[in-house]
Structure formats: C-alpha cells, structure tokens
Short mmCIF file of C-alpha atoms in Angstrom, two decimals:
data_model
loop_
_atom_site.label_atom_id
_atom_site.label_comp_id
_atom_site.label_asym_id
_atom_site.label_seq_id
_atom_site.Cartn_x
_atom_site.Cartn_y
_atom_site.Cartn_z
CA MET A 174 -5.00 -2.56 16.26
CA SER A 175 -2.89 -2.82 13.11
CA THR A 176 0.46 -1.04 12.93
CA VAL A 177 2.01 0.79 9.97
CA LEU A 178 5.59 1.99 9.62
CA PHE A 179 5.44 5.20 7.56
CA VAL A 180 8.79 5.97 5.91
CA TYR A 181 8.90 9.71 5.25
CA ALA A 182 11.22 11.49 2.81
CA LYS A 183 10.81 14.56 0.63
CA GLY A 184 8.33 14.47 -2.21
CA GLY A 185 4.87 12.99 -2.41
CA PRO A 186 1.69 14.41 -0.85
CA PRO A 187 2.10 16.86 2.04
CA LEU A 188 3.16 14.99 5.18
CA GLY A 189 0.32 16.36 7.31
CA TYR A 190 -2.28 15.16 4.83
CA ALA A 191 -0.72 11.72 4.29
CA LEU A 192 -0.07 11.10 7.97
CA SER A 193 -3.65 11.91 8.95
CA ARG A 194 -4.97 9.36 6.42
CA VAL A 195 -2.61 6.62 7.60
CA ALA A 196 -3.32 7.35 11.27
CA ALA A 197 -7.07 7.06 10.64
CA ARG A 198 -6.54 3.41 9.60
CA SER A 199 -3.93 2.16 12.08
CA ALA A 200 -1.38 2.97 14.71
CA VAL A 201 1.46 4.67 12.87
CA HIS A 202 5.18 4.85 13.59
CA LEU A 203 7.17 7.39 11.58
CA LEU A 204 10.68 6.81 10.25
CA ALA A 205 11.82 10.23 9.02
CA LEU A 206 14.59 10.18 6.42
CA SER A 207 14.24 13.92 5.75
CA THR A 208 13.83 16.84 8.14
CA LEU A 209 10.17 17.26 9.02
CA PRO A 210 8.48 20.32 7.45
CA PRO A 211 8.28 23.09 10.09
CA ALA A 212 4.57 23.61 9.38
CA VAL A 213 3.71 20.13 10.70
CA ALA A 214 6.67 19.14 12.86
CA ALA A 215 4.89 20.03 16.10
CA SER A 216 1.80 17.95 15.29
CA VAL A 217 3.60 14.80 14.10
CA GLY A 218 4.20 13.51 17.62
CA ARG A 219 0.50 13.69 18.45
CA ARG A 220 -0.42 11.48 15.50
CA CYS A 221 2.39 8.94 15.79
CA ALA A 222 3.05 6.23 18.32
CA SER A 223 6.77 6.90 17.78
CA VAL A 224 9.05 9.02 15.63
CA LEU A 225 12.57 7.96 14.66
CA THR A 226 14.64 10.52 12.77
CA ALA A 227 17.50 9.31 10.58
CA THR A 228 18.43 12.17 8.27
CA GLY A 229 22.19 11.71 7.99
CA PRO A 230 24.96 9.12 8.14
CA GLU A 231 23.07 7.26 10.87
CA ARG A 232 20.80 5.93 8.11
CA GLY A 233 23.51 3.46 7.11
CA ASP A 234 22.06 0.57 5.11
CA LEU A 235 18.58 1.98 4.47
CA VAL A 236 16.87 -1.35 3.81
CA SER A 237 18.31 -2.82 7.01
CA LEU A 238 17.21 0.26 8.94
CA ILE A 239 13.63 -0.05 7.66
CA VAL A 240 13.54 -3.79 8.38
CA SER A 241 14.94 -3.27 11.88
CA GLN A 242 12.45 -0.50 12.67
CA ALA A 243 9.55 -2.55 11.29
CA HIS A 244 10.50 -5.40 13.63
CA GLU A 245 10.92 -2.96 16.51
CA VAL A 246 7.40 -1.53 16.19
CA GLY A 247 5.72 -4.75 15.05
CA ALA A 248 4.66 -3.30 11.70
CA ASP A 249 1.93 -5.05 9.75
CA ALA A 250 2.67 -2.84 6.73
CA VAL A 251 5.41 -0.46 5.57
CA ILE A 252 4.56 2.44 3.29
CA THR A 253 6.16 5.49 1.70
CA PHE A 254 4.91 8.15 -0.69
CA SER A 255 8.36 9.49 -1.61
CA GLU A 256 10.04 8.82 -4.93
CA TYR A 257 13.38 8.81 -3.17
CA ALA A 258 12.55 6.03 -0.69
CA VAL A 259 10.27 3.75 -2.70
CA VAL A 260 12.98 1.30 -3.85
CA ALA A 261 14.30 0.85 -0.31
CA VAL A 262 10.78 0.30 1.03
CA ALA A 263 10.06 -2.23 -1.72
CA GLU A 264 13.18 -4.22 -0.83
CA ALA A 265 12.40 -4.00 2.89
CA CYS A 266 8.84 -5.24 2.36
CA ALA A 267 10.19 -8.23 0.43
CA LYS A 268 12.55 -9.09 3.29
CA LEU A 269 9.74 -8.70 5.81
CA GLY A 270 7.26 -10.77 3.82
CA LEU A 271 4.87 -7.82 3.61
CA ALA A 272 2.87 -6.55 0.63
CA GLY A 273 4.75 -3.82 -1.23
CA PRO A 274 5.73 -2.53 -4.69
CA GLY A 275 7.66 -5.72 -5.42
CA SER A 276 11.10 -6.75 -6.64
CA ALA A 277 10.66 -4.92 -9.96
CA CYS A 278 10.18 -1.53 -8.28
CA ALA A 279 13.48 -0.17 -9.62
CA LEU A 280 12.01 -0.37 -13.13
CA ALA A 281 9.58 2.37 -12.09
CA ARG A 282 12.38 4.47 -10.59
CA ASP A 283 15.42 4.21 -12.87
CA LYS A 284 14.30 5.79 -16.15
CA ARG A 285 16.88 3.78 -18.10
CA LEU A 286 15.48 0.44 -16.90
CA MET A 287 11.95 1.74 -17.40
CA ARG A 288 12.58 2.70 -21.02
CA ARG A 289 14.28 -0.62 -21.79
CA ALA A 290 11.31 -2.54 -20.38
CA TRP A 291 8.96 -0.52 -22.59
CA SER A 292 11.18 -1.04 -25.63
CA ARG A 293 10.88 -4.79 -25.19
CA ARG A 294 7.08 -4.45 -25.28
CA GLY A 295 7.00 -2.03 -28.22
CA ILE A 296 5.33 0.68 -26.13
CA PRO A 297 5.49 4.12 -27.84
CA GLN A 298 8.03 6.41 -26.18
CA PRO A 299 10.73 8.88 -27.22
CA ARG A 300 13.95 7.39 -28.62
CA PHE A 301 16.62 7.49 -25.93
CA ARG A 302 20.14 6.52 -24.91
CA ALA A 303 21.59 5.95 -21.45
CA VAL A 304 24.66 8.15 -20.87
CA ALA A 305 27.23 7.98 -18.09
CA ASP A 306 29.64 10.75 -19.09
CA GLU A 307 30.15 13.63 -21.48
CA ARG A 308 31.66 11.41 -24.19
CA GLU A 309 28.63 9.09 -24.19
CA LEU A 310 26.37 12.14 -24.33
CA SER A 311 28.25 13.43 -27.38
CA ASP A 312 27.89 10.05 -29.09
CA ALA A 313 24.15 10.00 -28.36
CA VAL A 314 23.70 13.53 -29.70
CA ALA A 315 25.31 12.44 -32.96
CA GLU A 316 22.96 9.46 -33.23
CA LEU A 317 19.58 10.88 -32.11
CA ARG A 318 17.45 13.62 -33.66
CA LEU A 319 17.86 17.12 -32.19
CA PRO A 320 16.59 18.77 -30.06
CA LEU A 321 17.21 16.39 -27.15
CA LEU A 322 16.43 16.37 -23.47
CA LEU A 323 19.11 15.36 -20.98
CA LYS A 324 17.65 14.14 -17.69
CA ALA A 325 18.86 12.38 -14.57
CA ALA A 326 17.77 8.74 -14.43
CA TRP A 327 16.75 8.91 -10.76
CA SER A 328 15.49 12.49 -10.51
CA ALA A 329 12.00 13.85 -9.88
CA GLY A 330 10.33 17.24 -10.30
CA SER A 331 12.12 17.98 -13.61
CA THR A 332 15.41 18.38 -11.75
CA ALA A 333 18.58 18.46 -13.88
CA HIS A 334 16.67 18.65 -17.17
CA ARG A 335 18.64 20.32 -19.98
CA ILE A 336 17.57 20.85 -23.59
CA ILE A 337 20.37 20.27 -26.13
CA ARG A 338 19.83 21.92 -29.52
CA SER A 339 23.31 21.42 -31.00
CA ALA A 340 26.44 19.37 -30.36
CA ASP A 341 28.21 22.52 -29.16
CA GLU A 342 25.93 22.62 -26.10
CA VAL A 343 26.97 19.19 -24.81
CA PRO A 344 29.82 20.21 -22.43
CA ALA A 345 27.82 22.94 -20.69
CA ALA A 346 24.68 20.80 -20.50
CA TRP A 347 26.52 17.88 -18.96
CA ARG A 348 28.40 20.04 -16.48
CA ARG A 349 25.27 21.85 -15.27
CA ALA A 350 23.18 18.68 -15.01
CA VAL A 351 25.80 17.03 -12.80
CA GLU A 352 26.04 20.18 -10.66
CA VAL A 353 22.28 20.33 -10.16
CA MET A 354 22.07 16.71 -9.05
CA ALA A 355 24.74 17.41 -6.45
CA GLU A 356 22.86 20.52 -5.31
CA SER A 357 19.61 18.57 -5.13
CA ALA A 358 21.22 15.94 -2.95
CA GLU A 359 22.23 18.67 -0.51
CA LEU A 360 18.57 19.80 -0.39
CA GLY A 361 17.34 16.24 0.20
CA TYR A 362 15.86 15.75 -3.28
CA ALA A 363 17.84 12.67 -4.28
CA GLU A 364 17.65 8.88 -4.28
CA LEU A 365 18.27 7.62 -0.74
CA HIS A 366 19.08 3.95 -1.36
CA VAL A 367 20.97 3.43 -4.62
CA ALA A 368 24.60 4.52 -4.31
CA GLY A 369 25.85 6.80 -7.07
CA ALA A 370 22.37 7.31 -8.55
CA GLY A 371 23.05 11.01 -9.04
CA ALA A 372 25.58 10.19 -11.77
CA ASP A 373 23.13 8.22 -13.92
CA PHE A 374 21.57 10.02 -16.90
CA LEU A 375 19.73 9.43 -20.14
CA VAL A 376 19.08 11.62 -23.17
CA GLU A 377 15.95 11.41 -25.29
CA GLU A 378 14.40 12.93 -28.38
CA ILE A 379 11.81 15.62 -27.72
CA VAL A 380 8.61 14.36 -29.30
CA PRO A 381 6.28 16.91 -30.99
CA GLY A 382 3.55 17.27 -28.38
CA THR A 383 0.37 19.29 -28.86
CA ALA A 384 -2.87 19.79 -26.95
CA ASP A 385 -4.72 20.66 -30.18
CA GLY A 386 -7.36 18.10 -30.99
CA TRP A 387 -7.37 16.71 -27.46
CA PHE A 388 -9.01 19.52 -25.45
CA ASP A 389 -11.89 21.81 -26.40
CA GLN A 390 -10.38 24.68 -24.39
CA ALA A 391 -7.13 26.47 -25.25
CA GLY A 392 -4.38 26.69 -22.64
CA TRP A 393 -3.95 23.05 -21.61
CA GLY A 394 -0.51 21.45 -21.62
CA ASP A 395 0.35 18.70 -24.10
CA TYR A 396 0.52 15.86 -21.58
CA VAL A 397 -1.62 14.23 -18.91
CA SER A 398 -1.05 11.81 -16.06
CA VAL A 399 -3.02 8.69 -15.26
CA GLU A 400 -3.35 8.25 -11.50
CA GLY A 401 -3.84 4.70 -10.33
CA VAL A 402 -2.81 1.79 -8.17
CA VAL A 403 -1.50 -1.73 -8.64
CA VAL A 404 -3.33 -4.30 -6.51
CA ASP A 405 -1.81 -7.78 -6.34
CA GLY A 406 -0.22 -7.14 -9.74
CA ALA A 407 -3.36 -5.76 -11.42
CA PHE A 408 -3.47 -2.13 -12.57
CA ARG A 409 -6.49 -0.11 -11.40
CA PRO A 410 -6.76 3.34 -13.05
CA VAL A 411 -8.42 5.99 -10.90
CA CYS A 412 -8.58 9.20 -12.96
CA LEU A 413 -6.63 11.56 -15.22
CA SER A 414 -4.95 14.82 -14.25
CA GLY A 415 -4.33 17.59 -16.77
CA ARG A 416 -1.57 20.18 -16.89
CA MET A 417 -0.78 23.72 -17.86
CA PRO A 418 2.07 24.02 -20.37
CA THR A 419 5.44 23.40 -18.76
CA VAL A 420 8.10 26.05 -18.17
CA GLU A 421 11.29 25.48 -20.19
CA PRO A 422 12.85 23.00 -20.19
CA PHE A 423 9.98 20.87 -18.83
CA THR A 424 9.21 22.13 -15.33
CA GLU A 425 5.62 21.49 -14.27
CA ARG A 426 3.63 24.59 -13.39
CA ALA A 427 0.20 23.17 -12.50
CA GLY A 428 -1.76 19.95 -12.20
CA ILE A 429 -5.56 19.92 -12.53
CA THR A 430 -7.99 17.17 -11.51
CA PRO A 431 -9.81 15.99 -13.52
CA ALA A 432 -8.33 16.45 -16.99
CA ALA A 433 -11.04 17.79 -19.30
CA LEU A 434 -10.64 15.08 -21.93
CA PRO A 435 -13.59 13.65 -23.89
CA PRO A 436 -14.50 10.04 -22.92
CA GLU A 437 -13.02 8.35 -26.01
CA ALA A 438 -9.72 10.17 -25.62
CA GLN A 439 -9.57 9.28 -21.92
CA GLN A 440 -10.14 5.61 -22.70
CA ARG A 441 -7.26 5.60 -25.20
CA VAL A 442 -4.92 7.28 -22.72
CA VAL A 443 -5.85 4.84 -19.94
CA ALA A 444 -5.28 1.88 -22.26
CA LEU A 445 -1.73 3.06 -23.00
CA ALA A 446 -1.06 3.69 -19.31
CA ARG A 447 -2.18 0.14 -18.56
CA GLU A 448 0.33 -1.23 -21.08
CA ALA A 449 3.10 0.85 -19.54
CA VAL A 450 2.36 -0.14 -15.94
CA ASP A 451 1.82 -3.82 -16.78
CA ALA A 452 5.23 -3.94 -18.48
CA LEU A 453 6.98 -3.05 -15.21
CA GLY A 454 5.69 -5.95 -13.11
CA LEU A 455 4.71 -3.97 -10.01
CA GLU A 456 2.80 -5.66 -7.19
CA ASN A 457 1.13 -3.36 -4.62
CA CYS A 458 1.62 0.43 -4.83
CA GLY A 459 0.24 3.68 -6.13
CA THR A 460 1.09 4.66 -9.71
CA HIS A 461 1.53 7.92 -11.59
CA THR A 462 1.99 7.62 -15.37
CA GLU A 463 2.73 10.61 -17.61
CA ILE A 464 1.70 10.49 -21.25
CA LYS A 465 2.60 13.00 -23.96
CA LEU A 466 -0.15 13.92 -26.42
CA GLY A 467 0.55 14.50 -30.10
CA ALA A 468 -1.14 15.36 -33.38
CA ASP A 469 -3.58 12.92 -35.00
CA GLY A 470 -4.09 11.03 -31.75
CA ARG A 471 -0.45 10.01 -31.27
CA MET A 472 0.80 9.36 -27.74
CA TRP A 473 4.11 8.56 -26.05
CA VAL A 474 4.69 7.31 -22.50
CA ILE A 475 7.11 9.58 -20.65
CA GLU A 476 7.47 7.84 -17.29
CA THR A 477 5.71 5.84 -14.58
CA ALA A 478 6.30 5.95 -10.83
CA ALA A 479 5.56 3.27 -8.23
CA ARG A 480 3.86 5.81 -5.97
CA PHE A 481 0.98 8.24 -6.10
CA GLY A 482 1.38 11.59 -7.86
CA GLY A 483 3.20 14.21 -5.82
CA ALA A 484 2.26 17.68 -4.58
CA MET A 485 -1.53 17.93 -4.20
CA THR A 486 -2.56 15.23 -6.70
CA VAL A 487 -3.93 12.87 -4.03
CA PRO A 488 -5.79 15.55 -2.03
CA GLN A 489 -7.29 16.81 -5.29
CA ILE A 490 -8.59 13.34 -6.09
CA GLU A 491 -10.17 13.05 -2.66
CA GLU A 492 -11.83 16.45 -3.04
CA VAL A 493 -13.36 15.90 -6.47
CA PHE A 494 -14.00 12.14 -6.48
CA GLY A 495 -14.32 11.38 -2.76
CA LEU A 496 -11.58 8.74 -2.95
CA ASP A 497 -9.06 8.57 -0.09
CA LEU A 498 -6.33 6.78 -2.04
CA ILE A 499 -3.90 6.69 0.87
CA GLY A 500 -6.48 5.19 3.20
CA LEU A 501 -7.52 2.64 0.59
CA LEU A 502 -3.92 1.58 -0.04
CA VAL A 503 -3.22 1.26 3.69
CA ASP A 504 -6.29 -0.94 4.08
CA HIS A 505 -5.15 -3.12 1.19
CA LEU A 506 -1.60 -3.48 2.54
CA LEU A 507 -3.10 -4.53 5.89
CA GLY A 508 -5.13 -7.25 4.19
CA ARG A 509 -8.51 -5.60 4.52
CA PRO A 510 -11.09 -5.76 1.71
CA VAL A 511 -11.08 -2.66 -0.49
CA SER A 512 -13.50 -1.55 -3.22
CA TRP A 513 -11.26 0.04 -5.83
CA PRO A 514 -12.83 1.95 -8.73
CA ALA A 515 -13.81 -0.44 -11.52
CA ARG A 516 -12.52 2.06 -14.11
CA ALA A 517 -11.03 5.52 -14.34
CA ARG A 518 -13.42 8.20 -13.12
CA THR A 519 -14.45 10.82 -15.69
CA PRO A 520 -14.97 14.60 -15.47
CA GLN A 521 -18.72 13.97 -15.57
CA GLU A 522 -18.43 12.07 -12.27
CA ALA A 523 -16.42 14.77 -10.51
CA ARG A 524 -17.72 17.09 -7.82
CA GLY A 525 -16.15 20.23 -9.20
CA ALA A 526 -12.42 20.40 -9.86
CA ALA A 527 -9.19 21.18 -8.03
CA GLY A 528 -5.71 22.15 -9.09
CA SER A 529 -2.31 22.96 -7.61
CA LEU A 530 -0.10 25.76 -8.95
CA VAL A 531 3.66 25.90 -8.45
CA VAL A 532 4.70 29.54 -8.00
CA LEU A 533 7.76 30.17 -10.16
CA ALA A 534 9.29 33.53 -11.13
CA VAL A 535 8.26 33.03 -14.74
CA ASN A 536 5.52 34.75 -16.77
CA GLY A 537 2.86 32.93 -18.72
CA ASP A 538 4.93 33.26 -21.91
CA GLY A 539 7.94 31.62 -20.25
CA ALA A 540 9.95 34.82 -19.68
CA ALA A 541 11.58 35.42 -16.31
CA TRP A 542 10.13 38.13 -14.08
CA SER A 543 11.74 41.52 -14.71
CA ASP A 544 12.40 42.14 -11.01
CA ARG A 545 12.50 40.30 -7.68
CA ARG A 546 9.35 39.93 -5.59
CA ARG A 547 8.50 38.68 -2.10
CA TRP A 548 6.07 35.84 -1.58
CA ASP A 549 2.97 37.02 0.28
CA PHE A 550 -0.10 34.81 0.11
CA PRO A 551 -2.55 37.21 1.81
CA THR A 552 -1.78 39.76 -0.92
CA VAL A 553 -2.42 37.18 -3.64
CA ARG A 554 -5.63 35.97 -1.99
CA ASP A 555 -7.01 39.47 -1.48
CA THR A 556 -6.01 41.20 -4.72
CA VAL A 557 -6.04 38.70 -7.60
CA PRO A 558 -9.56 38.43 -9.12
CA LEU A 559 -10.67 34.81 -9.53
CA SER A 560 -13.89 33.30 -10.83
CA ALA A 561 -17.02 33.40 -8.70
CA GLY A 562 -17.02 30.47 -6.31
CA SER A 563 -13.32 29.65 -6.71
CA ARG A 564 -11.39 29.08 -3.47
CA LEU A 565 -7.64 29.62 -3.20
CA SER A 566 -5.38 28.41 -0.38
CA VAL A 567 -1.67 27.91 0.17
CA VAL A 568 0.04 24.63 1.07
CA ALA A 569 2.25 25.77 3.94
CA GLU A 570 4.45 22.66 3.93
CA ASN A 571 5.51 23.34 0.34
CA SER A 572 5.79 27.13 0.50
CA LEU A 573 8.20 29.78 1.68
CA PRO A 574 7.03 31.93 4.60
CA ASP A 575 5.29 35.18 3.71
CA GLY A 576 7.89 37.87 3.15
CA ALA A 577 10.58 35.58 1.72
CA PRO A 578 12.07 36.56 -1.65
CA VAL A 579 10.80 34.52 -4.59
CA PRO A 580 13.80 32.57 -5.96
CA VAL A 581 15.09 33.36 -9.42
CA TYR A 582 13.95 30.56 -11.71
CA ASP A 583 16.74 28.21 -12.73
CA PRO A 584 15.72 25.99 -15.68
CA ALA A 585 18.15 23.26 -14.63
CA ALA A 586 16.93 23.18 -11.04
CA GLY A 587 13.26 22.95 -12.00
CA ALA A 588 10.90 22.79 -9.03
CA ASN A 589 13.80 23.37 -6.61
CA THR A 590 13.31 27.11 -7.32
CA MET A 591 9.59 27.23 -6.47
CA ALA A 592 8.34 29.81 -3.99
CA ALA A 593 5.01 28.28 -3.05
CA LEU A 594 2.32 25.77 -3.86
CA CYS A 595 -1.26 27.00 -4.12
CA LEU A 596 -4.43 24.91 -4.18
CA LEU A 597 -7.53 26.10 -6.02
CA SER A 598 -11.02 24.59 -6.01
CA ALA A 599 -13.60 25.57 -8.62
CA ALA A 600 -16.74 24.44 -10.40
CA ASP A 601 -14.96 22.60 -13.22
CA PRO A 602 -11.47 22.02 -14.67
CA GLU A 603 -11.93 24.73 -17.29
CA THR A 604 -12.43 27.31 -14.53
CA VAL A 605 -9.36 26.08 -12.65
CA LEU A 606 -7.28 26.52 -15.80
CA ASP A 607 -8.65 30.03 -16.43
CA ASP A 608 -7.99 31.07 -12.82
CA PHE A 609 -4.46 29.70 -12.89
CA ARG A 610 -3.71 31.67 -16.04
CA THR A 611 -5.02 34.77 -14.26
CA LEU A 612 -2.79 34.04 -11.26
CA VAL A 613 0.33 33.49 -13.36
CA ASP A 614 -0.21 36.81 -15.15
CA ALA A 615 -0.96 38.71 -11.94
CA LEU A 616 1.75 37.42 -9.58
CA PRO A 617 4.74 39.51 -10.79
CA HIS A 618 2.64 42.66 -10.35
CA ALA A 619 0.60 41.78 -7.25
CA LEU A 620 3.44 40.55 -5.05
CA PRO A 621 5.45 43.15 -3.13
CA GLU A 622 8.84 44.14 -4.48
CA ALA A 623 11.87 42.65 -2.75
CA GLU A 624 14.21 45.03 -0.98
CA PRO A 625 17.58 45.54 -2.75
CA MET A 626 19.49 43.30 -0.32
CA GLU A 627 16.78 40.62 -0.54
CA ALA A 628 16.90 40.73 -4.33
CA HIS A 629 20.57 39.71 -4.24
CA SER A 630 20.05 36.84 -1.79
#
C-alpha cells in the first residue's frame, strides 16, 4: 500500500475532512505543526498509522524535519493543505525527489514575488510597492494613488490588512499591522518556514471593483476565485467560487460554489487565472486564484496560492460537482492515472449549490453589532428562517463552542475574530446568497445576549 506523509498546520480544509480523503487513498502518517482541533483530535489516531506532533521549538529546521519524517515512514508522497507550510513541503519534496509544488512555490506565497512575476508578464493587477518599514510605506503612499491597502506579504485570511486614506494614517497603520502579525503568530496563523516573514509587507492601490454587469442578482461581491490544480506544470481549472461583499477592510464573509456567472464571463475569468498561474511556474499542487471584477469587463488578479481554497471550498466542490479534489491530487502525487476536468465546471453542471459563512460581529451594512452576543448554533438553526430545502450546519473545527462570546470584530485581525463557520446547501447559488443575507441580518438579534462579564472578555 502507498504511504503519504500529511503535514498539518492551520488553514486549509477542515482536518477531519482532508484526512479522511487522504486515508481513503493510502496509509497516512500525520506530522502536526499546529495543535490538533479538539473536535477531531480523538479520531486522528484511528485514521493515521502514526502521529508526530511538533508544534514548538522542536520543529527546528522545518524542511529537514519533513524530509526526516518522510524517510522514517517511507513516504511515497508528502502533502499539505496549509498556506503556512506549503513552501516547506515544496522544498522537502524537491529534496526527496517526490512530486510537489516545485521550486517556484514561494512565488505563490510571498505576495511581493508574486506581483513582480505578474508585472514581468504584463498581467493586470493593482499597482503596488514592497515596504519593509514605516519610512518606505510613507514613500509609497506619496507615489501611489490613494486609497491604498497595506497587507502582510505572507499572511492569509485578510490578516493585517489596513486601508490608508491619507498620509497622516501611515504611522498608526504600520504600527497596527506589525502588531497583528505578531498576534497572529502567537495564534499559529503565520508562515512556519521563512524566518522573519511577519515583517514583510506590501502596499497596493485599491482598484474600483464592482459586481454590476457581472451577475444578474444583486448582493454578490466584486471578486471571484478560480479553483484549480497544476498537474506536471499544466493548469487545470475546476470551477469558480463567488463571494458576498467583504467586511472592511477586505475580510471575507462568505464563499459560494458555484459562482453564478454567465458562461462568457466565466471563460474570460478562467483565461486570466490561467495566465496568472502559468506565470508562477508551479509543478504539482492545488491552486486558488482571486480575481477582482470591475466595470466594463475589467479584471485584476489579486493573488494566487499553491494550495486549494481554504475553509469549506473543497468540500463545497465535492458536494456540488462530485469531485474529490484531495483524493484526486493524492492519486496524482502517487503516480496513479487521474481524470482531471477538461475545463472549468459551470453552474449548469452543478448539483445544487453550497456556501460557507464566516460569523463575524458585523451587520450586513458593515457596522459592528451594538452589543455582545454568545454563539449558539442550535438557536440559529431553529429560529432563523431559510429557504425551503436549504440545509444549514456548523463546522465544529472552525467554530467556538456553543455559549462562547462572539469576539468583537477587529478590522486589522480579519478572520482571526470569527466566531464560527457555517455551511449551507441549497438548490442554486442565488438561494445560498439570499439565505446568507438573511443569516447575517438575523444573527445579532437571534443569538443570546452575553452576560456582562462575558461581554468584557
């Protein structure tokens, strides 16, 4: 039987879901670089031939650790679904002579390298500057067109994003962004291989996005993501995911599969995603490419990752298109024949639709909740009216326990202040979007009030 070393760190699809798909294809040994989620910790041992935990200083040289563990277990493939471990896994695979993302993987991780690669190819993207300190940020603000977005070069989940509308805001924006990256590292949401990555930033112009003219239904966000895979250097698009509008500055609230784009628009988006992925020189990995939509058909590439989309993107694809992307990638890495989709699947080929909603203490209009509430999924499930046939569940791995206070939303911390992740299945993407808007409006009223002491925690 083939053997896979699964390198786990925070981010990516839920561990329980991903592990079950890997274990169905091979014997699996787990190298845990983050603490296992309590909701699945007890079951991990039953699915794995071995579990090695290295969550602190014992990690040492991460690439050497992965290589050593791969030799120890006789791994035929090494895989990760975490943004924070993908560069280390790529380097380890190269040393082991195994199929992996390839030597150019850092171009799909460090946003500065990514943007430079796209600039060389003339791929449309926001104007940007790499910045390493407050002085460089001030210089960039004087050169670029306001408003600007400051972001960490190695972050994920909209962490450490700050909008800068005037030069006077530079000191506070820089200070808070650096603080948030340090806080994220303490929570385990930080690059695990590249030393000092938390100090790397870039600033970019905010392009004028709009969903008008792209979607027939109001309420969609002004960007989409193209989910795909690179197989022996060739990009294979799988489908598109749509979004609700982000919460300021640019925190994602919901992803919906499929995106309800007309066929011609989808083809144009996929073509741009192909250019972006091809420019990075990846070899064998999942891909997740975000594209901003503008007026008159304009588009800009925002970023690409050398891994599948996070949260529930992969489970959503399996539900609506019947494609087990994790299982297919494992088979490919093990040298087995795989029938990848010949082209991106369309909404017309979907079996219904599915979406995941990040629960944040923010109303639909972007305003913070007026008081503190406690997360309680049974209350949400039983009291919020959804469309006939819609099914709502909670992703326990990514959610606070029932009864926990919903965190106050911090724009700089982004998804770090989420309370829960909900999954909704419905007849079509339009219904998912309508139900999510209903949920967002209902949550601050349906959830129980937090006790005074809880509200101050």
